[in-house]
Coordinates of C-alpha atoms in Angstrom, one line a residue:
M710 CA 11.5 -14.4 5.8
S711 CA 10.5 -10.8 6.9
T712 CA 8.3 -9.7 9.7
L713 CA 6.7 -6.3 10.3
V714 CA 5.6 -5.8 13.9
I715 CA 3.3 -3.0 14.9
N716 CA 3.0 -2.6 18.7
D717 CA 0.5 -0.2 20.5
L718 CA 0.7 2.3 17.6
H719 CA -1.0 5.7 18.3
V720 CA -1.1 8.3 15.5
S721 CA -2.5 11.8 15.5
I722 CA -3.1 14.5 12.8
D723 CA -3.3 18.1 13.8
G724 CA -3.6 17.1 17.4
K725 CA -6.5 14.7 16.9
E726 CA -5.8 11.0 17.7
I727 CA -6.7 8.7 14.8
L728 CA -5.0 5.4 15.7
K729 CA -5.5 4.5 19.4
G730 CA -3.3 1.5 20.0
V731 CA -2.9 -0.8 16.9
D732 CA -1.2 -4.2 17.3
L733 CA -0.5 -6.2 14.2
T734 CA 2.2 -8.6 13.0
I735 CA 2.6 -9.4 9.2
N736 CA 5.0 -12.1 8.0
S737 CA 6.3 -13.0 4.6
K738 CA 3.8 -15.1 2.6
E739 CA 0.8 -13.7 4.4
I740 CA -2.1 -11.7 3.0
H741 CA -3.8 -9.4 5.5
A742 CA -7.1 -7.9 4.6
L743 CA -7.6 -4.6 6.5
M744 CA -11.3 -3.6 6.6
G745 CA -13.4 -1.0 8.3
P746 CA -15.8 1.8 7.6
N747 CA -14.4 4.9 5.9
G748 CA -12.6 7.3 8.1
N749 CA -11.7 4.9 10.9
G750 CA -7.9 4.8 10.4
K751 CA -7.0 2.3 7.6
S752 CA -5.2 4.7 5.3
T753 CA -3.7 6.5 8.3
L754 CA -2.1 3.2 9.5
L755 CA -0.5 2.5 6.1
A756 CA 0.7 6.1 5.6
A757 CA 2.1 6.3 9.1
I758 CA 4.1 3.1 8.6
M759 CA 5.5 4.6 5.4
G760 CA 6.4 7.9 7.1
H761 CA 4.0 10.4 5.7
P762 CA 4.8 13.7 7.4
K763 CA 1.2 14.6 7.9
Y764 CA 0.9 12.0 10.6
T765 CA 2.5 12.1 14.1
V766 CA 3.3 8.9 15.9
T767 CA 2.7 9.7 19.6
R768 CA 3.3 6.2 21.0
G769 CA 4.2 2.7 20.0
E770 CA 6.7 0.8 17.8
V771 CA 7.0 -0.4 14.2
T772 CA 9.8 -2.7 13.4
L773 CA 10.8 -4.6 10.2
D774 CA 13.0 -7.6 11.0
G775 CA 14.0 -6.0 14.2
Q776 CA 14.9 -2.6 12.7
N777 CA 13.1 0.5 14.1
V778 CA 11.0 1.7 11.2
L779 CA 10.0 4.9 12.9
E780 CA 13.6 6.1 13.1
M781 CA 13.9 5.8 9.3
D782 CA 13.1 8.5 6.8
V783 CA 10.8 7.7 3.8
D784 CA 13.7 6.8 1.5
Q785 CA 15.1 4.4 4.1
R786 CA 11.8 2.7 4.6
S787 CA 11.5 2.1 0.9
K788 CA 15.0 0.8 0.7
A789 CA 14.4 -1.5 3.7
G790 CA 11.6 -3.2 1.7
L791 CA 8.4 -1.4 2.4
F792 CA 6.0 -0.3 -0.4
L793 CA 2.8 1.7 -0.3
G794 CA 0.4 1.6 -3.2
M795 CA -1.7 4.7 -2.8
Q796 CA -5.4 5.2 -3.0
Y797 CA -4.7 8.6 -4.7
P798 CA -1.5 8.3 -6.7
Q799 CA 0.3 11.6 -7.3
E800 CA 1.0 13.1 -10.7
V801 CA 4.6 14.0 -11.4
T802 CA 4.7 16.6 -14.2
G803 CA 7.9 16.6 -16.3
V804 CA 9.1 13.2 -15.2
T805 CA 8.5 10.2 -17.5
N806 CA 7.4 6.9 -16.1
S807 CA 10.6 5.2 -17.4
D808 CA 12.9 7.9 -15.8
F809 CA 10.9 7.7 -12.6
L810 CA 11.0 3.9 -12.3
K811 CA 14.7 3.6 -13.2
A812 CA 15.7 6.3 -10.7
A813 CA 13.6 4.6 -7.9
L814 CA 15.1 1.2 -8.8
N815 CA 18.6 2.5 -8.8
A816 CA 18.1 4.3 -5.4
R817 CA 17.6 0.8 -3.9
R818 CA 20.6 -0.9 -5.6
E819 CA 24.3 -0.8 -4.9
K820 CA 25.0 -0.9 -8.7
P821 CA 22.8 0.9 -11.2
I822 CA 20.7 -1.4 -13.4
G823 CA 21.8 -1.6 -17.0
L824 CA 19.6 0.1 -19.6
F825 CA 18.7 -3.0 -21.5
A826 CA 18.0 -5.0 -18.4
F827 CA 15.7 -2.2 -17.1
I828 CA 13.8 -1.9 -20.4
K829 CA 13.3 -5.7 -20.6
E830 CA 12.0 -5.9 -17.0
M831 CA 9.8 -2.8 -17.4
E832 CA 8.3 -4.0 -20.7
G833 CA 7.6 -7.4 -19.2
A834 CA 5.7 -5.9 -16.3
I835 CA 3.8 -3.5 -18.6
A836 CA 2.8 -6.5 -20.7
K837 CA 1.7 -8.5 -17.7
L838 CA -0.5 -5.7 -16.6
E839 CA -1.9 -5.2 -20.1
M840 CA -1.0 -1.5 -20.0
K841 CA -0.6 0.8 -23.1
S842 CA 2.7 0.5 -24.8
D843 CA 3.4 4.2 -24.7
L844 CA 3.2 4.3 -20.9
A845 CA 7.0 4.5 -20.4
H846 CA 7.1 7.8 -22.3
R847 CA 4.2 9.5 -20.5
Y848 CA 4.6 11.7 -17.4
V849 CA 3.9 9.9 -14.2
N850 CA 0.2 9.5 -13.8
E851 CA -0.5 12.7 -15.8
G852 CA -3.7 12.3 -17.8
F853 CA -4.0 8.7 -16.5
S854 CA -7.4 7.3 -15.9
G855 CA -8.2 6.0 -12.3
G856 CA -7.6 2.4 -13.5
E857 CA -4.3 3.3 -15.2
K858 CA -3.0 5.0 -12.0
K859 CA -3.8 1.9 -10.0
R860 CA -2.0 -0.4 -12.6
N861 CA 0.9 2.0 -12.5
E862 CA 1.2 1.5 -8.7
I863 CA 1.4 -2.2 -9.2
L864 CA 4.0 -1.7 -12.0
Q865 CA 6.1 0.1 -9.4
M866 CA 5.7 -2.7 -6.9
M867 CA 6.7 -5.3 -9.5
L868 CA 9.9 -3.5 -10.4
L869 CA 10.9 -2.5 -6.8
K870 CA 10.3 -6.0 -5.4
P871 CA 9.5 -5.0 -1.8
R872 CA 9.5 -7.4 1.1
L873 CA 6.2 -6.1 2.3
A874 CA 3.6 -4.2 0.2
M875 CA 0.7 -2.2 1.6
L876 CA -2.1 -1.6 -1.0
D877 CA -4.7 1.0 -0.2
E878 CA -7.9 0.4 -2.2
I879 CA -5.8 -0.6 -5.2
D880 CA -9.0 -2.1 -6.7
S881 CA -11.0 1.2 -6.8
G882 CA -11.4 2.5 -10.3
L883 CA -10.8 -0.9 -11.9
D884 CA -13.4 -2.6 -14.0
V885 CA -14.0 -6.4 -13.6
D886 CA -11.4 -7.4 -16.3
A887 CA -8.8 -4.9 -15.0
M888 CA -9.3 -6.1 -11.5
K889 CA -8.6 -9.7 -12.5
I890 CA -5.4 -8.6 -14.3
V891 CA -4.2 -6.6 -11.3
A892 CA -5.0 -9.3 -8.9
G893 CA -3.2 -11.9 -11.0
A894 CA -0.1 -9.7 -11.1
I895 CA -0.2 -9.2 -7.3
L896 CA -0.6 -12.9 -6.7
D897 CA 2.2 -13.7 -9.0
E898 CA 4.6 -11.5 -7.0
Y899 CA 3.3 -12.9 -3.8
E900 CA 4.0 -16.5 -4.8
K901 CA 7.3 -15.9 -6.6
R902 CA 8.9 -13.8 -3.8
E903 CA 7.1 -14.8 -0.7
L904 CA 5.8 -11.2 -0.4
G905 CA 3.9 -10.0 2.6
L906 CA 0.8 -8.1 1.8
V907 CA -1.6 -5.8 3.6
I908 CA -4.7 -5.0 1.4
V909 CA -7.3 -2.4 2.1
S910 CA -10.5 -2.9 0.1
H911 CA -14.2 -2.5 0.6
Y912 CA -15.1 -5.3 -1.9
D913 CA -15.3 -9.0 -1.2
R914 CA -14.9 -9.7 -4.9
F915 CA -11.3 -8.5 -4.7
Y916 CA -10.7 -10.7 -1.7
Q917 CA -12.1 -13.6 -3.6
L918 CA -9.4 -13.0 -6.2
I919 CA -6.7 -12.5 -3.6
K920 CA -7.7 -14.7 -0.7
P921 CA -6.6 -13.3 2.7
T922 CA -4.8 -15.5 5.1
H923 CA -5.8 -13.1 7.9
S924 CA -8.6 -10.5 8.1
H925 CA -8.8 -7.5 10.5
I926 CA -11.5 -4.9 11.2
L927 CA -10.3 -1.5 12.2
I928 CA -12.9 0.8 13.9
D929 CA -12.3 4.0 15.7
G930 CA -8.5 3.6 15.5
K931 CA -8.4 0.1 16.9
I932 CA -8.4 -3.5 15.5
V933 CA -11.6 -4.8 17.1
M934 CA -11.7 -8.2 15.4
S935 CA -9.4 -10.6 13.5
G936 CA -10.1 -13.8 11.6
D937 CA -9.6 -15.6 8.3
D938 CA -11.0 -15.0 4.9
T939 CA -14.5 -15.8 6.1
L940 CA -14.5 -12.6 8.1
A941 CA -14.2 -10.6 4.9
K942 CA -17.1 -12.5 3.5
K943 CA -19.3 -11.8 6.5
I944 CA -18.6 -8.0 6.3
D945 CA -19.5 -8.0 2.6
E946 CA -22.8 -9.7 3.4
E947 CA -23.8 -8.0 6.7
G948 CA -21.8 -4.8 6.9
Y949 CA -20.4 -3.5 10.2
D950 CA -23.5 -2.7 12.3
W951 CA -23.5 -6.2 14.0
L952 CA -20.2 -5.3 15.6
Q953 CA -21.8 -2.5 17.6
T954 CA -24.2 -5.0 19.1
Q955 CA -21.7 -7.9 19.5
L956 CA -18.7 -6.0 20.7
G957 CA -20.1 -2.7 21.9
V958 CA -17.9 -0.7 19.6
V959 CA -18.9 2.7 18.3
I960 CA -18.5 3.3 14.6
V961 CA -17.1 6.8 14.1
P962 CA -18.8 8.9 11.3
E963 CA -16.4 9.4 8.4
E964 CA -16.6 13.2 8.6
E965 CA -15.2 13.2 12.1
V966 CA -11.9 11.7 11.3
K967 CA -11.5 11.8 7.5
A968 CA -8.1 12.9 6.4
P969 CA -7.4 11.7 2.9
V970 CA -3.8 11.2 1.8
R971 CA -3.0 12.3 -1.7
V972 CA 0.8 12.3 -1.7
S973 CA 2.7 9.2 -2.8
V974 CA 5.4 8.3 -0.2
S975 CA 6.0 4.8 -1.4
L976 CA 8.3 5.6 -4.2
G977 CA 8.2 9.2 -5.3
T978 CA 10.7 10.6 -2.8
C979 CA 13.4 8.1 -3.6
A980 CA 12.9 8.5 -7.4
V981 CA 12.8 12.3 -7.5
N982 CA 15.7 12.6 -5.1
E983 CA 17.8 10.2 -7.1
R984 CA 16.9 11.9 -10.4
A985 CA 17.9 15.3 -9.0
K986 CA 21.3 13.9 -8.0
N987 CA 21.9 12.9 -11.6
E988 CA 21.0 16.2 -13.2

């Protein structure tokens, strides 16, 4: 049983405050839907938890099973069991997927995984995600379609076996069939390993495939409402405008706070560092 606790988290970028006091607790075997208009802090929250250097935590705490996450570097957060599936996965030229995945996996183990055991596990995950068989020999995300990049993020999650996975619009770029495949793989990991999940998506159809146990709406850097899966359905049907009337919140225009994250911090640092040590 693992628990991630976020307490009064304030985060800024270039001196501008994006998160303004977020409180959230995620346990194993829970699925948290994180919703809100673009540019109101969802990606910032996930990236800050994972340690992206672009963001500065100015106040608050983040703990994983009592350990202070904010004192860890990115490698340590990954080894502790956190994973971030990125909205914009990074290309890594010159590093094959198999080398990348094996290095990242070994960075989290006391004893390196055997070659045949690694190949068996990787090929099994690739087959489950119905990815192309040559994926292992291609450079990480280079020339991948949007959907292939998203499947590759889930492949990484399946091999790394985190305690808590944060998935940032992992469904974008997926067609209907691919979405079902990816959702099935995520649910399988959730059920097998009592995984804790935080999922950012704008689409109720994805939340229908992966039914949230908890739903939260983040507006202007604060969680303004929480509920169950019916809240996700209400947002899909009615949007966010009703919140302005009901709660008096102000929806911040996207251009005022938008700061897209395009650097993978969930895995890449561990993998590249480990590979460099071995060369």
